[in-house]
Tab-separated table of C-alpha atoms and ligand atoms in Angstrom:
chain	number	residue	atom	x	y	z
A	5	MET	CA	65.704	237.265	86.066
A	6	PRO	CA	69.249	238.177	84.956
A	7	TYR	CA	69.663	241.664	83.537
A	8	GLU	CA	71.292	242.565	80.228
A	9	VAL	CA	73.107	245.895	80.142
A	10	GLN	CA	75.806	247.618	78.088
A	11	GLY	CA	79.259	247.641	79.682
A	12	VAL	CA	82.708	249.050	78.872
A	13	ILE	CA	84.888	246.016	78.163
A	14	ALA	CA	88.671	245.787	77.899
A	15	GLY	CA	89.022	242.696	75.707
A	16	GLY	CA	92.801	242.348	75.458
A	17	LYS	CA	96.096	243.933	76.384
A	18	GLY	CA	96.351	247.479	75.005
A	19	GLU	CA	93.172	247.163	72.914
A	20	ALA	CA	90.745	250.074	72.855
A	21	VAL	CA	87.730	249.447	75.061
A	22	SER	CA	84.341	248.698	73.513
A	23	LEU	CA	80.712	248.744	74.604
A	24	ARG	CA	79.323	245.213	74.746
A	25	PRO	CA	76.293	243.482	76.247
A	26	VAL	CA	76.875	242.230	79.793
A	27	ILE	CA	74.716	239.716	81.651
A	28	VAL	CA	74.278	240.604	85.320
A	29	PRO	CA	72.918	237.696	87.401
A	30	ASP	CA	70.370	238.073	90.168
A	31	PRO	CA	72.136	238.687	93.476
A	32	GLY	CA	73.080	235.561	95.401
A	33	PRO	CA	73.615	235.332	99.173
A	34	GLY	CA	75.526	238.366	100.446
A	35	GLU	CA	75.349	240.130	97.081
A	36	ALA	CA	73.609	243.226	95.705
A	37	VAL	CA	72.747	244.490	92.234
A	38	VAL	CA	73.258	248.237	92.013
A	39	GLY	CA	71.826	250.577	89.376
A	40	VAL	CA	74.887	252.683	88.573
A	41	GLN	CA	74.218	256.411	88.174
A	42	ALA	CA	77.778	257.704	87.768
A	43	CYS	CA	81.293	256.294	87.582
A	44	GLY	CA	84.598	258.198	87.376
A	45	VAL	CA	87.444	257.279	85.023
A	46	CYS	CA	90.598	256.396	87.002
A	47	HIS	CA	94.202	255.556	86.073
A	48	THR	CA	93.607	252.060	87.410
A	49	ASP	CA	91.023	251.398	84.660
A	50	LEU	CA	93.606	252.312	82.054
A	51	HIS	CA	96.137	250.162	83.873
A	52	TYR	CA	93.777	247.151	83.615
A	53	ARG	CA	93.323	247.786	79.896
A	54	GLU	CA	97.096	247.869	79.428
A	55	GLY	CA	97.477	244.510	81.167
A	56	GLY	CA	99.418	246.180	83.997
A	57	ILE	CA	97.437	244.566	86.817
A	58	ASN	CA	96.829	241.012	85.661
A	59	ASP	CA	95.950	239.030	82.550
A	60	ASP	CA	92.385	238.126	83.513
A	61	PHE	CA	90.840	239.606	80.358
A	62	PRO	CA	88.105	240.455	79.536
A	63	PHE	CA	87.625	243.170	82.159
A	64	LEU	CA	84.470	245.124	82.884
A	65	LEU	CA	86.015	248.478	83.786
A	66	GLY	CA	84.869	251.239	86.166
A	67	HIS	CA	85.142	251.405	89.936
A	68	GLU	CA	84.479	254.962	91.225
A	69	ALA	CA	80.726	254.750	91.359
A	70	ALA	CA	77.516	255.756	93.066
A	71	GLY	CA	74.021	254.434	92.456
A	72	VAL	CA	70.910	252.878	93.902
A	73	VAL	CA	70.566	249.335	95.234
A	74	GLU	CA	68.069	247.494	93.030
A	75	ALA	CA	68.043	244.006	94.537
A	76	VAL	CA	69.758	242.123	97.346
A	77	GLY	CA	70.389	238.416	97.919
A	78	ASP	CA	69.695	236.241	100.945
A	79	GLY	CA	71.111	237.337	104.254
A	80	VAL	CA	71.743	240.954	103.249
A	81	THR	CA	70.592	243.332	105.974
A	82	ALA	CA	72.968	246.316	105.773
A	83	VAL	CA	71.409	247.720	102.591
A	84	GLU	CA	68.041	247.333	100.866
A	85	PRO	CA	66.540	248.190	97.478
A	86	GLY	CA	66.222	251.961	97.094
A	87	ASP	CA	69.301	252.811	99.181
A	88	TYR	CA	71.652	255.359	97.615
A	89	VAL	CA	75.182	254.030	97.909
A	90	ILE	CA	78.823	254.650	97.043
A	91	LEU	CA	80.678	251.501	95.979
A	92	ASN	CA	83.992	250.655	97.630
A	93	TRP	CA	86.694	248.218	96.613
A	94	ARG	CA	87.607	247.203	100.111
A	95	ALA	CA	84.648	245.623	101.918
A	96	VAL	CA	86.405	244.655	105.125
A	97	CYS	CA	85.746	241.317	106.837
A	98	GLY	CA	85.830	242.517	110.451
A	99	ASN	CA	87.439	239.263	111.612
A	100	CYS	CA	90.972	239.001	110.255
A	101	ARG	CA	93.953	240.025	112.361
A	102	ALA	CA	94.229	243.451	110.659
A	103	CYS	CA	90.535	244.185	111.307
A	104	LEU	CA	90.696	242.961	114.892
A	105	ARG	CA	93.806	245.003	115.562
A	106	GLY	CA	92.043	248.191	114.438
A	107	ARG	CA	93.718	248.493	111.026
A	108	PRO	CA	90.880	247.384	108.751
A	109	TRP	CA	92.408	249.219	105.776
A	110	TYR	CA	94.883	246.336	105.680
A	111	CYS	CA	92.117	243.690	105.810
A	112	PHE	CA	93.278	240.628	103.884
A	113	ALA	CA	89.893	238.916	103.550
A	114	THR	CA	87.864	241.607	101.773
A	115	HIS	CA	84.518	240.660	100.209
A	116	ASN	CA	83.607	240.577	96.534
A	117	ALA	CA	80.610	239.069	94.749
A	118	SER	CA	80.870	235.260	94.403
A	119	GLN	CA	79.032	235.067	91.084
A	120	LYS	CA	80.454	236.358	87.822
A	121	MET	CA	78.951	238.789	85.363
A	122	THR	CA	79.420	237.468	81.809
A	123	LEU	CA	79.434	238.420	78.153
A	124	GLU	CA	76.434	237.196	76.103
A	125	ASP	CA	78.274	233.976	75.171
A	126	GLY	CA	78.855	233.132	78.847
A	127	THR	CA	82.510	234.297	79.012
A	128	PRO	CA	83.082	235.369	82.615
A	129	LEU	CA	84.132	238.989	83.146
A	130	SER	CA	86.687	240.276	85.654
A	131	PRO	CA	85.239	243.428	87.201
A	132	ALA	CA	87.837	246.175	87.802
A	133	LEU	CA	88.705	246.188	91.533
A	134	GLY	CA	85.784	243.801	92.065
A	135	ILE	CA	83.289	246.486	90.990
A	136	GLY	CA	82.857	246.854	87.194
A	137	ALA	CA	80.652	249.943	87.185
A	138	PHE	CA	80.962	251.243	83.613
A	139	ALA	CA	77.535	249.668	83.054
A	140	SER	CA	74.053	250.695	84.084
A	141	ARG	CA	73.888	247.782	86.543
A	142	THR	CA	76.560	245.846	88.361
A	143	LEU	CA	76.832	242.954	90.810
A	144	VAL	CA	78.859	243.476	94.002
A	145	ALA	CA	79.156	242.106	97.528
A	146	ALA	CA	76.661	243.903	99.766
A	147	GLY	CA	79.599	245.050	101.913
A	148	GLN	CA	80.883	247.036	98.934
A	149	CYS	CA	77.835	249.318	99.222
A	150	THR	CA	78.043	252.235	101.654
A	151	LYS	CA	74.810	254.122	102.191
A	152	VAL	CA	75.070	257.930	102.019
A	153	SER	CA	72.680	260.896	101.769
A	154	ALA	CA	70.790	260.820	98.466
A	155	GLU	CA	71.167	264.605	98.180
A	156	ALA	CA	74.763	264.352	96.886
A	157	ARG	CA	74.818	264.228	93.089
A	158	PRO	CA	76.102	260.871	91.783
A	159	ALA	CA	78.966	262.297	89.680
A	160	VAL	CA	80.446	263.698	92.870
A	161	ALA	CA	79.568	260.943	95.317
A	162	GLY	CA	81.137	258.228	93.155
A	163	LEU	CA	84.536	259.913	93.265
A	164	LEU	CA	84.834	259.152	96.957
A	165	GLY	CA	84.943	255.494	95.915
A	166	CYS	CA	88.611	255.734	94.839
A	167	GLY	CA	90.983	258.537	93.830
A	168	VAL	CA	89.505	261.459	95.728
A	169	MET	CA	89.200	259.339	98.872
A	170	ALA	CA	92.834	258.262	98.424
A	171	GLY	CA	93.967	261.901	98.483
A	172	LEU	CA	91.652	263.129	101.236
A	173	GLY	CA	92.585	260.119	103.362
A	174	ALA	CA	96.330	260.515	102.718
A	175	ALA	CA	96.073	263.909	104.425
A	176	ILE	CA	93.422	263.277	107.069
A	177	ASN	CA	93.840	259.592	107.961
A	178	THR	CA	97.444	258.676	107.135
A	179	GLY	CA	99.175	262.041	107.487
A	180	GLY	CA	97.062	263.015	110.490
A	181	VAL	CA	97.137	266.640	109.304
A	182	THR	CA	95.847	268.817	112.093
A	183	ARG	CA	95.138	272.479	112.866
A	184	GLY	CA	98.183	274.666	112.299
A	185	ASP	CA	100.264	272.119	110.382
A	186	THR	CA	102.307	273.097	107.373
A	187	VAL	CA	101.737	270.668	104.496
A	188	ALA	CA	103.371	270.198	101.097
A	189	VAL	CA	101.775	268.097	98.368
A	190	ILE	CA	104.034	266.938	95.530
A	191	GLY	CA	102.001	266.077	92.415
A	192	CYS	CA	98.590	267.719	92.139
A	193	GLY	CA	96.521	265.504	89.873
A	194	GLY	CA	93.205	264.172	91.165
A	195	VAL	CA	94.839	262.442	94.132
A	196	GLY	CA	97.219	265.266	95.088
A	197	SER	CA	94.515	267.929	94.721
A	198	ALA	CA	92.312	265.888	97.039
A	199	ALA	CA	95.220	265.798	99.515
A	200	VAL	CA	95.342	269.605	99.292
A	201	LEU	CA	91.614	269.774	99.982
A	202	GLY	CA	91.884	267.307	102.867
A	203	SER	CA	94.700	269.354	104.418
A	204	SER	CA	92.624	272.496	104.064
A	205	VAL	CA	89.585	270.924	105.748
A	206	ALA	CA	91.838	269.580	108.528
A	207	GLY	CA	92.993	273.122	109.330
A	208	ALA	CA	96.529	273.270	107.888
A	209	SER	CA	98.011	276.763	108.138
A	210	ARG	CA	100.081	276.553	104.958
A	211	ILE	CA	99.558	274.219	102.037
A	212	ILE	CA	102.281	274.232	99.407
A	213	ALA	CA	101.298	272.581	96.122
A	214	VAL	CA	104.093	271.321	93.860
A	215	ASP	CA	103.678	270.156	90.268
A	216	ILE	CA	105.395	270.478	86.897
A	217	ASP	CA	102.192	271.656	85.220
A	218	ASP	CA	100.838	275.167	85.920
A	219	ARG	CA	97.282	274.083	85.125
A	220	LYS	CA	97.413	271.582	88.007
A	221	LEU	CA	98.757	274.289	90.292
A	222	GLU	CA	95.798	276.534	89.417
A	223	TRP	CA	93.461	273.688	90.322
A	224	ALA	CA	95.329	273.063	93.571
A	225	ALA	CA	94.875	276.726	94.505
A	226	ARG	CA	91.117	276.284	94.096
A	227	PHE	CA	91.221	273.395	96.582
A	228	GLY	CA	93.034	275.447	99.210
A	229	ALA	CA	96.751	275.567	98.353
A	230	THR	CA	98.148	278.742	99.898
A	231	HIS	CA	101.355	278.597	97.816
A	232	THR	CA	102.261	276.924	94.542
A	233	VAL	CA	105.651	275.815	93.217
A	234	ASN	CA	106.381	274.678	89.671
A	235	SER	CA	109.256	272.248	90.169
A	236	ARG	CA	110.460	272.783	86.595
A	237	ASP	CA	111.323	276.374	87.593
A	238	ALA	CA	112.500	275.963	91.194
A	239	ASP	CA	113.977	273.304	93.457
A	240	PRO	CA	110.883	272.177	95.366
A	241	VAL	CA	112.823	271.197	98.502
A	242	GLU	CA	114.338	274.668	98.823
A	243	ALA	CA	111.050	276.335	97.959
A	244	ILE	CA	109.180	274.357	100.621
A	245	ARG	CA	111.852	275.127	103.222
A	246	ASP	CA	111.737	278.852	102.317
A	247	LEU	CA	107.971	278.867	102.703
A	248	THR	CA	108.140	277.204	106.125
A	249	GLY	CA	110.633	279.448	107.873
A	250	GLY	CA	113.554	277.227	106.866
A	251	HIS	CA	112.134	274.166	108.621
A	252	GLY	CA	110.365	272.039	106.046
A	253	ALA	CA	106.720	271.010	106.226
A	254	ASP	CA	105.158	269.050	109.087
A	255	VAL	CA	103.560	266.678	106.579
A	256	VAL	CA	104.677	266.087	102.978
A	257	ILE	CA	102.396	264.056	100.735
A	258	GLU	CA	103.872	262.465	97.614
A	259	ALA	CA	101.164	261.880	94.993
A	260	VAL	CA	103.218	261.047	91.903
A	261	GLY	CA	104.760	257.662	92.720
A	262	ARG	CA	108.363	258.200	91.569
A	263	PRO	CA	111.723	257.871	93.374
A	264	GLU	CA	112.825	261.456	92.690
A	265	THR	CA	109.617	262.963	94.042
A	266	TYR	CA	109.686	260.650	97.043
A	267	LYS	CA	113.236	261.859	97.730
A	268	GLN	CA	112.050	265.464	97.490
A	269	ALA	CA	109.298	264.659	99.982
A	270	PHE	CA	111.815	263.057	102.334
A	271	TYR	CA	114.020	266.183	102.424
A	272	ALA	CA	111.183	268.730	102.305
A	273	ARG	CA	109.742	267.725	105.653
A	274	ASP	CA	110.649	269.247	108.990
A	275	LEU	CA	112.699	267.193	111.461
A	276	ALA	CA	110.330	264.680	113.021
A	277	GLY	CA	107.830	265.361	110.244
A	278	THR	CA	105.768	262.835	108.329
A	279	VAL	CA	106.097	261.722	104.710
A	280	VAL	CA	103.084	260.046	103.142
A	281	LEU	CA	103.522	258.101	99.917
A	282	VAL	CA	100.178	257.844	98.116
A	283	GLY	CA	101.467	257.748	94.522
A	284	VAL	CA	101.833	254.142	93.397
A	285	PRO	CA	105.358	253.175	92.229
A	286	THR	CA	106.104	250.422	89.711
A	287	PRO	CA	107.925	247.234	90.795
A	288	GLU	CA	111.317	248.168	89.343
A	289	MET	CA	111.570	251.567	91.100
A	290	MET	CA	114.280	251.801	93.757
A	291	LEU	CA	115.183	254.536	96.211
A	292	GLU	CA	118.554	255.101	97.848
A	293	LEU	CA	118.796	257.320	100.940
A	294	PRO	CA	121.674	257.893	103.365
A	295	LEU	CA	120.712	255.832	106.398
A	296	LEU	CA	122.108	258.581	108.601
A	297	ASP	CA	119.474	260.960	107.195
A	298	VAL	CA	116.718	258.447	107.942
A	299	PHE	CA	118.073	258.190	111.477
A	300	GLY	CA	118.847	261.852	111.986
A	301	ARG	CA	115.626	263.348	110.647
A	302	GLY	CA	113.321	261.203	112.773
A	303	GLY	CA	109.599	261.301	112.206
A	304	SER	CA	107.790	258.772	110.072
A	305	LEU	CA	107.662	257.498	106.528
A	306	LYS	CA	104.242	256.111	105.704
A	307	SER	CA	102.328	254.828	102.739
A	308	SER	CA	98.626	255.366	102.280
A	309	TRP	CA	96.554	252.664	100.691
A	310	TYR	CA	93.103	253.914	99.536
A	311	GLY	CA	93.607	256.793	101.971
A	312	ASP	CA	93.577	254.315	104.880
A	313	CYS	CA	89.825	254.802	104.716
A	314	LEU	CA	87.052	252.901	106.345
A	315	PRO	CA	84.201	253.454	103.874
A	316	SER	CA	81.400	253.051	106.414
A	317	ARG	CA	83.028	255.684	108.639
A	318	ASP	CA	84.443	258.080	106.042
A	319	PHE	CA	82.010	258.189	103.091
A	320	PRO	CA	78.923	259.431	105.013
A	321	MET	CA	81.036	261.938	106.963
A	322	LEU	CA	82.643	263.379	103.820
A	323	ILE	CA	79.298	263.562	102.002
A	324	ASP	CA	77.943	265.451	105.008
A	325	LEU	CA	80.771	268.008	104.770
A	326	TYR	CA	80.137	268.292	101.021
A	327	LEU	CA	76.412	268.938	101.508
A	328	GLN	CA	77.227	271.629	104.058
A	329	GLY	CA	79.404	273.367	101.457
A	330	ARG	CA	82.594	272.631	103.394
A	331	LEU	CA	84.226	270.185	100.960
A	332	ASP	CA	84.548	271.251	97.315
A	333	LEU	CA	84.051	267.886	95.654
A	334	ASP	CA	82.371	269.484	92.612
A	335	GLY	CA	85.768	270.830	91.587
A	336	PHE	CA	87.022	267.327	90.740
A	337	VAL	CA	84.438	266.734	88.006
A	338	THR	CA	86.164	268.271	84.993
A	339	GLU	CA	83.605	266.800	82.565
A	340	THR	CA	80.708	264.372	82.463
A	341	ILE	CA	80.647	261.849	79.611
A	342	THR	CA	78.713	258.842	78.296
A	343	LEU	CA	79.758	255.171	78.440
A	344	GLY	CA	80.863	255.379	74.805
A	345	GLU	CA	83.407	258.110	75.590
A	346	VAL	CA	85.614	256.257	78.079
A	347	GLU	CA	88.389	255.671	75.515
A	348	ASP	CA	88.514	259.436	74.780
A	349	ALA	CA	88.621	260.076	78.511
A	350	PHE	CA	91.682	257.816	78.841
A	351	ALA	CA	93.448	259.962	76.229
A	352	LYS	CA	92.558	263.174	78.064
A	353	MET	CA	93.720	261.678	81.341
A	354	HIS	CA	96.979	260.657	79.703
A	355	ARG	CA	97.488	264.226	78.447
A	356	GLY	CA	96.785	265.585	81.941
A	357	GLU	CA	93.768	267.586	80.792
A	358	VAL	CA	91.310	266.452	83.430
A	359	LEU	CA	91.101	265.835	87.149
A	360	ARG	CA	88.233	263.457	86.563
A	361	SER	CA	85.993	262.565	83.642
A	362	VAL	CA	82.837	261.026	85.053
A	363	VAL	CA	80.454	258.766	83.153
A	364	VAL	CA	76.860	259.686	83.980
A	365	LEU	CA	74.267	257.026	83.206
B	427	APR	N1	107.078	266.570	90.139
B	427	APR	C1	105.893	267.069	90.493
B	427	APR	N2	104.735	266.667	89.938
B	427	APR	C2	104.813	265.749	88.965
B	427	APR	C3	106.039	265.178	88.553
B	427	APR	C4	107.230	265.644	89.181
B	427	APR	N3	108.410	265.165	88.837
B	427	APR	N4	105.762	264.266	87.576
B	427	APR	C5	104.416	264.273	87.400
B	427	APR	N5	103.845	265.172	88.229
B	427	APR	C6	102.431	265.517	88.375
B	427	APR	C7	101.636	265.533	87.086
B	427	APR	O1	101.796	266.773	86.410
B	427	APR	C8	100.222	265.353	87.601
B	427	APR	O2	99.597	266.566	87.911
B	427	APR	O3	101.814	264.509	89.149
B	427	APR	C9	100.416	264.540	88.872
B	427	APR	C10	99.877	263.106	88.770
B	427	APR	O4	98.529	263.225	88.666
B	427	APR	P1	97.580	262.298	87.776
B	427	APR	O5	98.356	261.800	86.601
B	427	APR	O6	96.316	263.027	87.554
B	427	APR	O7	97.338	261.044	88.728
B	427	APR	P2	96.420	260.905	90.017
B	427	APR	O8	95.110	260.331	89.638
B	427	APR	O9	96.426	262.149	90.809
B	427	APR	O10	97.254	259.774	90.797
B	427	APR	C11	98.558	260.063	91.284
B	427	APR	O11	98.456	258.402	92.971
B	427	APR	O12	96.942	256.755	93.484
B	427	APR	C12	98.099	257.059	92.821
B	427	APR	O13	98.122	255.487	90.993
B	427	APR	C13	98.007	256.839	91.324
B	427	APR	O14	100.363	256.891	91.138
B	427	APR	C14	99.188	257.633	90.893
B	427	APR	C15	99.178	258.822	91.846
B	428	ZN	ZN1	89.566	241.819	107.756
B	429	ZN	ZN1	90.635	254.218	91.079
């Protein structure tokens, strides 16, 4: 029998979201219905609401979620009802060229549910990032469910499904931060702070956090930043060089997504160092660099897409570290809220007051 639940719907470009009844069908072949227990509020949800991703309104928002599998369709063997899972927006196929070449984070045949959730009148909904978890139940592809230890509280576990994973992975997977490295992170919101934490767990010797907001720098210090720089008060490139014996950092992670901060990252790294771009730029942004500097400084310029994560490998491992007290994921949950408070949470996010607001159901 289909389920009826309340969901957070973005009905039209720029319109405030509203709670409306959502019909969730029984899972078809390869699909699962998940009882959502928590779902974080992410910039991408706001971006959907503003029409910045596509025009496929109405959207069912929410995509950083954890919950319990309630039902599975035919042919599903990887998860079963009762499993505690984190949802991911990149269920890799395992067969495309990217997967076969060992770069599944670039899979171009990812799985989503085939059926649509709908409004009461039958209007099909577009679930944010193929998830749509601001609702007490949602329909996903079974491959979007990654089983983890049920001991991790849902408000924390769900965050690995997007922004926090993006930051941790930018440091650990893309940047390859290793014991003894010096790291600088430019922009310390939820993603940048997670990059600080990832660098700390990976054994970096110095972690320099850069932001224009002192509150973010205080948070970054909690996650393991050894030094903080407010780039309104000091040139961050010079500050990072000063703090690294004049060299620049081995790895610089840019978590803002702007040309000027990317340029700072480029010049703040040591010769042969690595720059990781995890902040998402907009289409019109351009960057001009002297080609001789690209040539002369060596090293690598990388981008990190969802932290280059492989959910089935990374989520259980990170939850394990969290349960051992070695990964401070609790620090990302600034507040827990109800489904009806998502619009307020967008405003707080916009004002930079939260790392994450998390809806708990
Ligand atoms: N220099 C340094 N920090 C800056 C600058 C700047 N010029 N401009 C903004 N910031 C800081 C903000 O103060 C904030 O702390 O960058 C941070 C951005 O953080 P959030 O707005 O919380 O965004 P977050 O969720 O961390 O995502 C950052 O990564 O995945 C992408 O789409 C996401 O582009 C976004 C970026
Ligand atoms: Zn693939
Ligand atoms: Zn997200």
